[in-house]
Amino acid sequence: MKCSPLNQALCGAAIPVSALYSQKSCGVGEFSDLIPFADFCKKAGLRIIQLLPVNDTGTDSSPYNALSAFALHPLYICLDDIPEAHTFKAEIKKIRTAFIPNTPAERFRYRDILHEKNVLLHAVFNKAESQIIADSQTGELAEWIKANPWIIEYAVFKNIKRQNYHASWKDWKECADMRSPSTAKITAAWNDSVLKREHLFYAWVQMHLHKQLLKAIAYCADNGISVKGDIPILMNEDSVEVWAHPEYFRGDLRAGSPPDGDNPTGQNWGFPIYNWVNLKVTGYRWWKERLAHASQYYHAYRLDHILGFFRIWAIPEGETTGLLGKPIPYAEITMKDLRKAGFSQERIRWMAEPHINTDIVQTAVNGDYLYAHGLLHKVADRIGTEELWLFKDEIQSEVDIRRCGLPPEVETALRQKWTDRMLVKAGKDLRGTVVYTAAYLYRNTTAWGTLSEDEQRRFSLLVEEKETEQNKLWAVQAEDILSELCASVDMQPCAEDLGAKPAALPEILGKLHILSLRVFRWEREWEKDGAPFIPLCDYPQEAVAVTSVHDSSTLREWWEEELSYADMLSFFNALRIDGNIRRALCPIDGKKPPYTADLAAALLSALVKVPSVFAIFPIQDWLGLMIDEIHTVKPQDERINIPGTVSDSNWTYRLSFPIETLSKDKELIKRLRSITALRNPPKKNL
């Protein structure tokens, strides 16, 4: 595929495929809509399109909750472009008409559209069944299946999942013997003559999705526009890969993040972590196959949560928060380390095991001492005659406490106490002795508050020593994995490296020429008074600079709802917006001006001059240039996702107008063109 050279300074737009509303699409963006969007981008001077993940996510609208690392989402299929559907024009039109948005801010109805498309796809397949089956034996479909062996596992998985009303494979009642299948068993199911037509349905749909996306990407490339994809680091537990290849995952641990200001108990994402030991034995074959598959479509790719290749925050199965997680890999704290630091066996137990005071439960049951004791006996053993208790050995997680049938107030109190420990059990050494890591919030625990100043100093020094060791382990792991993966494909790797960065991150990204991510609003000198914004001229070349991300507010909402007047002045300084423009934008001293098309133009005109090789702004931020036409759309209505919330509004944003309307807007195109023309080339090739 021809495309814009990725050693040029490119200006582009980020947009989910689902948001690409066109007059042809059936209520949601489709792969074929990338073609008219490429025409729009070409007119506007936008040379790179960044997409969210496009893999099948089943009934979940989040593109980061994939059922398959390889299969494309049936939601994005263009029914009109399927040759076998040529006699279904009336039915397709009916779907299209049913999902025409009534207002510019209306979200698309994910599950309804997916259902209607699937129903019609089955109808088309049923009508053309004999032709498709013949094609699967000697024709195009046969060749496609041969070239895409992953389809076997996917088709068998999807068919059984459909029979079980989309339940997780762990809960399958129909075909229960396929919950933990061998490769031979999956192959036998694929070859089962009774099930063959059902399996071929999924292969046929995937072949057409592949052809439609490939055609759209080729059109982009032929018009000088590169396409950047998105590769989520983690896989849903209810996915083909975890089901068919459990050896590549740690089923006993879940990925998440440690506590921070916005999430005081951390986050548990529910995804199993990778078994990097087993993957390394294969030369990271599965990951390389995944990237090779993506390279059919993309010129660059975003590596989601690249920090997870250095270390992942791993939470034991059964925990609901991130408080008792640990980084993997980690530097273990051994009994020898603790004794060397001067801690006795009794002191170690005090730091490692939550000690429950009877008062905690007694208070929760209105002071009833005997009742409190009866409840505690369900989950804990008393220490002699003291009013102190230790959790029973069979209590291994929060879920175990929940299963004890305690009153809600007592359960809550005990679950909070469960996490009240300085040391977290990390496993056992070769002799079977327990090893630990330090709890992320060990300074907030009851045990910490009872230590002497000298004990606190000694424990802190031990933790610092282990953190130094861990940073070395993280660097070795990341360089080993990423060097293998990046060298395996001819795509430009781009990191999503937001969050607490390992010390070795900048060096390894630079060494492997992986572009970092720079979000203008978060690039600040946090250690200085007022946390001034970093000047635009100081941004690195090997980076992707963005105005906002899918998990944040848009530029408009940030300006209107989050940015203070003082920070606005600092932002202007960082962008080097001169006095005359400032006075025109801010006629009233001390008051932040409203977000207008002129203000959007001034900000975008400054931001595109960033030295970073890619300046890729969400389409919503570009469309701030036509705010007068979309004034009825509230800023929050343009947001793609609000992390930590479950809502039909998440991941269902679509353009306020069809792509065709945007392409015909001469004033919008003119303003976009004048801004993208300001893009400065980088000083050197990557």
XYZ file of C-alpha atoms in Angstrom:
686
model
C 0.000 0.000 0.000
C 1.217 3.473 -0.791
C 0.838 6.019 1.971
C 2.320 9.162 3.436
C 5.882 8.508 4.616
C 5.849 8.253 8.391
C 9.088 10.220 8.664
C 7.160 13.360 7.745
C 5.391 15.637 10.221
C 1.810 14.526 9.806
C -1.338 16.198 11.027
C -4.363 13.980 11.473
C -7.675 13.121 13.079
C -8.591 10.461 15.612
C -12.019 8.913 15.304
C -13.703 5.599 16.162
C -14.974 3.767 13.066
C -18.376 3.660 14.775
C -18.548 7.473 14.804
C -18.198 7.729 11.008
C -21.843 8.416 10.317
C -22.585 8.643 6.593
C -25.695 8.655 4.417
C -24.875 5.109 3.359
C -24.241 3.553 6.772
C -26.852 1.732 8.829
C -26.936 3.863 11.969
C -23.271 3.404 12.834
C -19.941 3.967 11.135
C -18.759 1.152 8.865
C -15.423 0.277 7.285
C -16.659 1.560 3.937
C -17.222 4.979 5.511
C -13.463 5.404 5.767
C -13.521 6.086 2.026
C -15.600 9.298 2.116
C -13.818 10.259 5.342
C -10.499 9.947 3.518
C -11.861 12.322 0.867
C -12.745 14.797 3.614
C -9.309 14.459 5.228
C -7.543 14.950 1.907
C -9.431 18.187 1.298
C -8.665 19.366 4.838
C -4.950 18.522 4.759
C -5.272 15.786 7.385
C -2.716 13.127 6.445
C -3.247 10.420 9.070
C -6.372 8.812 10.534
C -6.189 7.187 13.968
C -8.815 4.569 14.840
C -9.881 2.885 18.046
C -9.648 -0.949 18.136
C -11.931 -2.640 15.590
C -12.048 -6.206 16.936
C -15.228 -8.102 17.748
C -16.399 -7.232 21.278
C -19.700 -9.110 21.206
C -22.430 -7.444 23.240
C -20.020 -4.974 24.890
C -19.662 -1.578 23.209
C -16.146 -0.989 24.585
C -13.570 -1.530 21.824
C -11.046 -2.499 24.518
C -13.083 -5.526 25.616
C -12.353 -7.793 22.663
C -13.625 -11.336 22.206
C -10.843 -11.955 19.705
C -7.436 -10.517 18.926
C -7.965 -11.207 15.211
C -11.663 -11.107 14.298
C -13.141 -7.811 13.116
C -16.381 -6.444 14.526
C -19.528 -7.381 12.538
C -20.951 -4.002 13.594
C -18.685 -2.361 10.999
C -19.798 -4.409 7.995
C -21.434 -2.555 5.121
C -24.419 -4.674 4.121
C -24.724 -2.946 0.736
C -21.211 -4.067 -0.194
C -21.847 -7.790 0.308
C -22.460 -9.326 -3.159
C -24.826 -11.981 -1.780
C -26.995 -9.210 -0.244
C -27.954 -7.584 -3.557
C -31.523 -8.893 -3.270
C -31.922 -7.462 0.251
C -31.896 -3.752 -0.665
C -35.316 -3.120 0.906
C -34.336 -4.785 4.187
C -31.059 -2.830 4.316
C -32.890 0.423 3.677
C -35.295 -0.410 6.498
C -32.383 -0.791 8.947
C -30.780 2.421 7.695
C -34.028 4.350 8.092
C -34.721 2.942 11.561
C -31.458 4.274 12.953
C -31.256 7.747 11.399
C -30.380 10.082 14.304
C -33.079 12.545 15.307
C -30.683 15.131 16.757
C -26.995 15.987 16.174
C -26.117 14.795 19.688
C -27.896 11.443 19.505
C -25.781 8.398 20.299
C -26.030 5.254 18.220
C -27.880 2.250 19.663
C -25.103 -0.330 19.813
C -26.964 -3.512 20.704
C -30.019 -2.755 18.556
C -27.941 -2.093 15.445
C -25.720 -5.114 16.058
C -28.787 -7.327 16.474
C -30.451 -6.106 13.267
C -27.265 -6.533 11.269
C -26.729 -10.049 12.588
C -30.307 -11.028 11.769
C -29.905 -9.785 8.196
C -26.485 -11.386 7.806
C -27.988 -14.745 8.772
C -30.820 -14.215 6.291
C -28.357 -13.414 3.495
C -26.216 -16.417 4.386
C -29.224 -18.750 4.495
C -30.357 -17.673 1.036
C -26.898 -18.078 -0.479
C -25.908 -21.071 1.642
C -25.219 -23.578 -1.124
C -23.117 -21.049 -3.038
C -21.130 -20.100 0.091
C -20.523 -23.723 1.089
C -19.233 -24.471 -2.392
C -17.005 -21.402 -2.171
C -15.614 -22.698 1.154
C -14.389 -25.850 -0.594
C -12.634 -24.588 -3.706
C -13.249 -20.840 -4.014
C -12.314 -17.508 -2.460
C -13.639 -18.413 0.991
C -11.554 -21.599 1.010
C -8.421 -19.579 0.243
C -9.279 -17.011 2.901
C -9.812 -19.677 5.587
C -6.484 -21.277 4.685
C -4.728 -17.911 5.028
C -6.463 -17.140 8.346
C -6.260 -20.263 10.563
C -7.374 -18.266 13.627
C -10.904 -18.394 12.169
C -11.275 -22.021 13.307
C -11.076 -21.203 17.022
C -13.135 -18.037 16.589
C -15.968 -19.709 14.665
C -16.247 -22.626 17.085
C -16.159 -20.230 20.061
C -18.801 -17.897 18.604
C -21.126 -20.738 17.696
C -21.036 -22.274 21.177
C -21.386 -18.826 22.722
C -24.508 -18.204 20.622
C -25.984 -21.510 21.802
C -25.401 -20.338 25.385
C -27.079 -16.959 24.874
C -23.708 -15.143 24.865
C -22.764 -16.329 28.371
C -19.104 -16.473 29.347
C -17.399 -19.723 28.347
C -16.912 -20.442 32.056
C -20.706 -20.639 32.427
C -21.565 -22.662 29.314
C -24.272 -25.267 29.923
C -24.715 -26.282 26.298
C -21.497 -27.990 25.159
C -20.176 -27.832 28.734
C -17.386 -30.234 27.725
C -15.972 -27.408 25.575
C -15.227 -25.089 28.496
C -11.574 -26.163 28.505
C -10.984 -27.752 25.106
C -7.807 -29.092 23.570
C -6.687 -27.902 20.144
C -7.703 -31.294 18.738
C -11.178 -30.945 20.200
C -11.636 -27.483 18.667
C -10.464 -28.795 15.287
C -12.873 -31.719 15.534
C -15.737 -29.324 16.278
C -14.788 -27.202 13.247
C -14.817 -30.279 11.024
C -18.125 -31.578 12.398
C -20.401 -31.828 9.359
C -23.490 -31.057 11.451
C -21.989 -27.757 12.686
C -20.149 -26.799 9.486
C -22.694 -24.327 8.138
C -22.772 -22.423 11.451
C -18.986 -22.181 11.476
C -18.846 -21.107 7.838
C -21.263 -18.278 8.607
C -18.682 -16.648 10.885
C -15.890 -17.244 8.376
C -17.967 -15.730 5.566
C -18.770 -12.606 7.633
C -15.103 -12.196 8.632
C -13.925 -12.544 5.029
C -16.219 -9.716 3.931
C -15.170 -7.539 6.866
C -11.532 -8.113 5.920
C -12.154 -7.231 2.273
C -14.105 -4.091 3.150
C -11.492 -2.812 5.593
C -8.640 -3.653 3.229
C -10.371 -1.788 0.401
C -10.905 1.276 2.590
C -7.305 1.280 3.842
C -5.983 0.932 0.288
C -8.116 3.913 -0.752
C -6.672 5.960 2.111
C -3.131 4.999 1.147
C -3.697 5.756 -2.534
C -4.800 9.226 -1.485
C -1.719 9.854 0.619
C -3.361 9.175 3.971
C -1.852 6.827 6.550
C -3.979 4.874 9.004
C -2.982 4.243 12.602
C -4.599 1.330 14.422
C -4.929 0.539 18.102
C -3.761 -2.719 19.719
C -5.197 -3.234 23.226
C -2.615 -4.847 25.483
C -5.096 -7.031 27.379
C -7.651 -9.638 26.385
C -11.091 -10.116 27.873
C -11.290 -13.216 30.077
C -14.297 -14.218 27.968
C -12.301 -14.269 24.738
C -11.264 -16.832 22.167
C -7.621 -16.588 23.183
C -8.113 -17.115 26.926
C -10.498 -19.980 26.173
C -8.330 -21.726 23.569
C -4.851 -20.769 24.847
C -4.941 -20.549 28.655
C -1.212 -21.266 28.692
C -0.591 -17.688 27.530
C -2.438 -16.154 30.491
C -2.404 -16.124 34.301
C -5.922 -17.096 35.306
C -5.136 -16.484 38.996
C -4.349 -12.793 38.518
C -6.246 -9.812 37.127
C -4.787 -6.642 35.645
C -5.522 -3.258 37.132
C -3.857 -0.184 38.569
C -2.664 0.823 42.042
C -4.420 3.509 44.112
C -4.162 7.121 42.983
C -5.938 10.419 43.576
C -8.927 9.595 41.387
C -9.080 5.949 42.463
C -8.196 5.661 46.177
C -8.601 1.862 46.165
C -7.022 1.352 42.746
C -8.708 -0.297 39.789
C -9.418 -3.938 38.961
C -10.006 -4.198 35.201
C -10.911 -7.889 35.347
C -8.584 -8.910 32.505
C -6.204 -11.853 33.079
C -2.542 -10.918 32.821
C -0.142 -12.536 30.377
C 2.080 -15.466 31.230
C 5.198 -13.894 29.767
C 7.312 -16.910 30.748
C 5.287 -19.204 28.493
C 5.024 -16.616 25.723
C 8.795 -16.112 25.733
C 9.329 -19.845 25.179
C 7.427 -19.490 21.887
C 9.393 -16.402 20.858
C 6.238 -14.342 21.577
C 4.661 -16.050 18.580
C 1.049 -15.176 19.427
C 1.857 -11.492 19.861
C 3.824 -11.437 16.605
C 0.936 -13.086 14.757
C -1.402 -10.495 16.222
C 0.761 -7.618 14.999
C 1.296 -9.240 11.608
C -2.465 -9.519 11.218
C -2.890 -5.832 12.086
C -0.142 -4.848 9.652
C -2.425 -5.837 6.766
C -4.421 -2.731 7.559
C -2.277 -0.168 9.378
C 0.789 1.935 8.734
C 1.241 2.781 12.424
C -0.187 1.336 15.601
C -0.899 2.455 19.134
C 0.325 0.046 21.812
C -2.291 0.446 24.509
C -0.937 0.688 28.091
C 2.661 0.120 27.057
C 3.604 0.415 30.728
C 2.141 -3.080 31.062
C 5.027 -4.467 29.020
C 7.357 -3.135 31.725
C 5.195 -4.193 34.640
C 1.537 -4.911 35.165
C -0.370 -4.298 38.366
C -1.526 -7.832 39.152
C -4.431 -8.440 41.541
C -5.277 -11.871 42.973
C -8.462 -13.418 41.648
C -11.249 -12.778 44.140
C -10.182 -9.237 45.022
C -12.432 -6.416 43.860
C -10.063 -3.466 44.358
C -6.441 -2.848 43.429
C -5.221 -2.435 47.028
C -3.630 -5.887 47.360
C -2.072 -5.949 43.928
C 1.597 -6.230 43.144
C 3.729 -5.333 40.144
C 4.834 -8.187 37.930
C 7.727 -8.665 37.708
C 8.521 -7.766 41.320
C 11.494 -7.943 43.671
C 10.337 -10.170 46.492
C 10.715 -9.314 50.166
C 11.839 -12.491 51.885
C 11.728 -13.516 55.534
C 15.509 -13.198 55.494
C 15.215 -9.595 54.263
C 12.774 -8.753 57.042
C 14.822 -10.394 59.774
C 17.937 -8.652 58.478
C 16.031 -5.368 58.771
C 15.431 -6.185 62.423
C 11.866 -7.493 62.436
C 10.925 -10.476 64.601
C 8.546 -13.254 63.553
C 5.796 -11.700 65.690
C 6.379 -8.262 64.176
C 6.274 -9.703 60.668
C 2.929 -11.357 61.391
C 1.629 -8.028 62.709
C 2.632 -6.342 59.445
C 1.462 -9.143 57.128
C -1.844 -10.261 58.614
C -4.774 -7.958 59.401
C -5.615 -8.085 63.100
C -9.340 -7.626 63.624
C -10.436 -5.894 66.788
C -13.786 -7.116 68.117
C -14.913 -3.482 68.280
C -14.918 -3.254 64.476
C -17.715 -5.805 64.175
C -19.396 -4.932 67.462
C -19.866 -1.344 66.310
C -21.404 -2.562 63.045
C -24.049 -4.582 64.975
C -25.059 -1.826 67.391
C -22.821 -2.969 70.246
C -24.045 -6.568 70.532
C -20.906 -8.272 71.888
C -22.104 -11.890 71.664
C -23.517 -11.429 68.177
C -20.236 -9.843 67.074
C -18.309 -12.858 68.392
C -20.658 -15.244 66.597
C -20.155 -13.443 63.307
C -16.378 -13.255 63.736
C -16.159 -16.994 64.316
C -17.418 -17.470 60.734
C -14.374 -15.784 59.201
C -11.652 -15.530 61.848
C -9.870 -17.261 64.722
C -9.442 -15.512 68.046
C -5.942 -14.890 69.379
C -6.070 -16.483 72.836
C -8.344 -14.473 75.107
C -7.563 -11.163 73.432
C -10.205 -9.173 71.589
C -8.117 -9.674 68.443
C -8.776 -12.060 65.578
C -6.939 -13.332 62.495
C -8.720 -14.327 59.288
C -9.101 -18.098 58.883
C -6.760 -19.828 56.439
C -9.659 -20.553 54.086
C -10.319 -16.823 53.694
C -8.059 -16.001 50.764
C -9.820 -13.017 49.186
C -12.632 -10.491 49.481
C -14.915 -12.899 47.640
C -14.433 -15.482 50.404
C -15.617 -12.920 52.955
C -18.631 -12.135 50.802
C -19.581 -15.821 50.654
C -19.890 -16.048 54.443
C -23.357 -14.512 54.430
C -22.572 -11.682 56.848
C -24.764 -8.608 57.390
C -23.822 -5.897 54.851
C -22.329 -3.548 57.464
C -20.170 -6.324 58.898
C -19.075 -7.522 55.475
C -18.031 -3.996 54.498
C -16.061 -3.538 57.732
C -14.257 -6.863 57.335
C -13.473 -6.325 53.659
C -11.886 -3.002 54.562
C -9.897 -4.708 57.299
C -8.809 -7.445 54.871
C -6.732 -4.892 52.950
C -5.224 -3.364 56.118
C -1.727 -4.839 55.844
C 1.790 -3.604 55.157
C 2.971 -6.792 53.483
C 1.136 -8.584 50.679
C 1.751 -12.295 50.116
C 3.338 -12.656 46.680
C 3.955 -16.399 46.583
C 6.471 -18.882 47.984
C 10.164 -19.465 47.418
C 11.727 -22.803 46.423
C 11.619 -23.990 50.043
C 7.936 -23.189 50.349
C 8.431 -20.093 52.524
C 6.084 -17.163 51.935
C 7.563 -14.111 50.186
C 6.015 -10.650 50.133
C 5.790 -7.316 48.407
C 5.041 -4.055 50.174
C 1.398 -2.960 50.031
C 1.069 0.120 47.831
C -0.453 2.110 50.698
C 1.566 0.512 53.482
C 1.999 3.896 55.180
C -1.782 4.136 55.615
C -2.147 0.882 57.549
C -2.829 0.237 61.216
C 0.457 -1.668 61.580
C 2.521 1.201 60.177
C 1.076 3.594 62.733
C 2.221 1.330 65.581
C 5.839 1.009 64.413
C 8.540 3.073 66.039
C 10.276 5.757 63.976
C 13.302 3.493 63.662
C 11.162 0.574 62.471
C 9.444 2.791 59.922
C 12.846 4.000 58.682
C 14.180 0.455 58.322
C 11.111 -0.784 56.495
C 11.138 2.227 54.135
C 14.787 1.593 53.273
C 13.965 -2.040 52.483
C 11.104 -0.958 50.192
C 13.351 1.555 48.407
C 15.963 -1.161 47.857
C 13.353 -3.474 46.329
C 11.964 -0.698 44.130
C 15.455 -0.147 42.687
C 15.682 -3.875 41.906
C 12.210 -3.834 40.373
C 13.037 -0.982 38.022
C 15.875 -3.072 36.622
C 13.584 -6.094 36.200
C 10.998 -3.948 34.404
C 13.565 -2.528 31.995
C 14.905 -5.978 31.098
C 11.420 -7.411 30.501
C 10.174 -4.477 28.436
C 13.224 -4.311 26.198
C 13.129 -8.066 25.617
C 9.443 -8.120 24.641
C 9.186 -4.832 22.763
C 12.367 -5.303 20.745
C 11.000 -8.627 19.486
C 7.544 -7.254 18.703
C 8.576 -3.992 17.064
C 11.083 -5.707 14.799
C 8.502 -8.229 13.627
C 6.349 -5.809 11.568
C 6.787 -2.817 9.296
C 4.532 -0.447 11.215
C 5.447 2.623 13.256
C 4.888 1.783 16.947
C 3.308 4.471 19.126
C 3.054 4.164 22.896
C 0.132 4.966 25.138
C 2.415 5.696 28.079
C 0.139 7.660 30.393
C 0.413 7.019 34.127
C 3.296 6.476 36.564
C 6.205 5.877 34.230
C 9.015 3.397 34.995
C 12.433 5.054 35.118
C 13.648 3.142 32.059
C 10.680 4.086 29.855
C 12.171 7.081 27.975
C 15.418 5.253 27.214
C 13.720 2.107 25.882
C 11.168 4.020 23.799
C 13.987 6.050 22.298
C 16.142 2.997 21.636
C 13.306 1.212 19.828
C 11.980 4.375 18.125
C 8.570 4.010 19.728
C 6.730 7.316 19.751
C 5.587 8.526 23.161
C 2.205 10.171 23.784
C 1.944 13.829 24.766
C -1.432 15.232 25.834
C -1.088 19.021 25.822
C -3.205 19.625 28.929
C -1.161 17.147 31.021
C 2.298 18.231 29.866
C 3.194 20.492 32.775
C 6.131 21.182 35.063
C 4.348 19.731 38.055
C 7.213 20.311 40.465
C 7.127 24.112 39.960
C 4.782 26.620 41.567
C 1.590 26.868 39.560
C 2.626 23.826 37.488
C 3.174 25.818 34.274
C 2.532 24.120 30.940
C 5.621 22.894 29.114
C 6.423 25.148 26.142
C 5.365 23.626 22.852
C 8.853 24.085 21.437
C 10.229 21.684 24.074
C 8.138 18.711 22.969
C 10.163 15.758 21.656
C 10.145 14.898 17.983
C 9.539 11.190 18.562
C 6.052 11.650 19.948
C 2.364 11.795 19.114
C 0.929 15.097 20.348
C -2.809 15.229 21.045
C -5.398 17.695 22.307
C -7.425 15.037 24.120
C -7.943 11.275 24.300
C -10.986 9.015 24.212
C -11.030 8.769 28.025
C -10.828 12.532 28.605
C -13.026 15.523 27.995
C -12.728 17.172 24.593
C -10.740 20.361 24.082
C -13.965 22.336 24.206
C -15.204 20.749 27.438
C -11.776 21.097 29.027
C -11.758 24.789 28.175
C -15.277 25.440 29.406
C -15.429 23.187 32.468
C -11.924 22.428 33.724
C -9.436 25.165 32.767
C -8.948 28.047 35.206
C -8.119 31.586 34.124
C -4.592 31.314 35.559
C -4.008 28.031 33.740
C -5.369 29.587 30.550
C -2.666 32.273 30.709
C -0.037 29.601 31.324
C -1.369 27.612 28.373
C -1.170 30.685 26.139
C 2.447 31.173 27.226
C 3.299 27.571 26.375
C 1.698 27.987 22.950
C 3.408 31.359 22.421
C 0.176 33.068 21.444
C 1.153 36.706 21.072
C -0.386 39.688 22.792
C -2.535 40.926 19.924
C -4.236 37.558 19.489
C -4.658 37.225 23.253
C -6.343 40.598 23.501
C -8.649 39.702 20.622
C -9.545 36.389 22.261
C -9.741 37.740 25.818
C -11.222 41.258 25.629
C -12.111 41.238 29.329
C -9.089 41.019 31.615
C -9.454 38.398 34.343
C -12.253 36.523 32.615
C -11.857 33.400 30.528
C -13.579 33.856 27.149
C -16.206 31.424 25.861
C -15.159 28.686 23.472
C -15.841 29.976 19.955
C -14.838 28.969 16.449
C -12.242 31.758 16.436
C -10.800 30.590 19.742
C -10.693 27.003 18.454
C -8.881 28.208 15.341
C -6.313 30.114 17.388
C -5.599 27.145 19.657
C -5.414 24.608 16.839
C -3.216 26.922 14.759
C -0.733 27.075 17.619
C -0.927 23.394 18.569
C -0.271 22.023 15.065
C 3.176 23.634 15.189
C 4.318 21.159 17.834
C 7.702 19.608 16.850
C 6.412 16.065 17.440
C 6.239 13.939 14.293
C 2.491 13.297 14.656
C -0.142 15.821 15.711
C -3.349 13.774 15.827
C -6.375 15.521 17.287
C -9.803 13.938 17.897
C -12.326 14.841 15.222
C -14.477 16.563 17.865
C -11.653 19.033 18.519
C -11.242 19.780 14.816
C -14.993 20.315 14.511
C -14.793 23.042 17.132
C -14.185 25.200 14.062
C -17.883 24.842 13.217
C -19.177 25.339 16.743
C -21.785 27.829 15.550
C -23.384 25.016 13.559
C -23.270 22.478 16.387
C -24.086 24.837 19.253
C -27.012 22.610 20.248
C -24.554 19.817 21.027
C -23.317 20.100 24.604
C -19.591 19.619 25.222
C -20.198 16.480 27.286
C -22.192 15.005 24.395
C -18.997 14.896 22.336
C -17.150 12.773 24.854
C -16.424 9.168 23.878
C -15.962 7.516 27.271
C -16.006 8.334 30.973
C -13.716 5.819 32.733
C -15.133 4.013 35.727
C -18.738 4.427 34.602
C -21.179 2.087 32.902
C -23.517 3.874 30.532
C -25.109 3.527 27.105
C -23.399 6.835 26.297
C -19.927 5.346 26.604
C -18.358 4.371 23.264
C -21.473 5.324 21.248
C -20.504 8.821 20.067
C -21.032 9.588 16.387
C -20.525 12.622 14.201
C -23.143 15.345 14.512
C -23.474 15.429 10.726
C -22.940 12.862 7.963
C -19.454 12.833 6.465
C -20.932 14.091 3.194
C -22.161 17.253 4.929
C -18.700 17.935 6.359
C -17.077 17.435 2.955
C -19.433 19.972 1.363
C -18.803 22.607 4.044
C -16.454 24.883 2.120
C -15.851 27.227 5.047
C -14.902 24.346 7.352
C -12.560 22.877 4.737
C -10.981 26.288 4.185
C -10.340 26.823 7.895
C -8.973 23.316 8.344
C -6.699 23.688 5.345
C -5.300 26.979 6.609
C -4.447 25.362 9.950
C -2.990 22.074 8.710
C -0.807 24.053 6.277
C 1.016 25.496 9.317
C 2.498 22.121 10.247
C 6.279 22.316 10.631
C 8.449 19.438 9.416
C 10.616 17.575 11.946
C 14.335 18.230 11.992
C 15.362 14.672 11.146
C 14.045 11.371 9.889
C 12.937 8.761 12.418
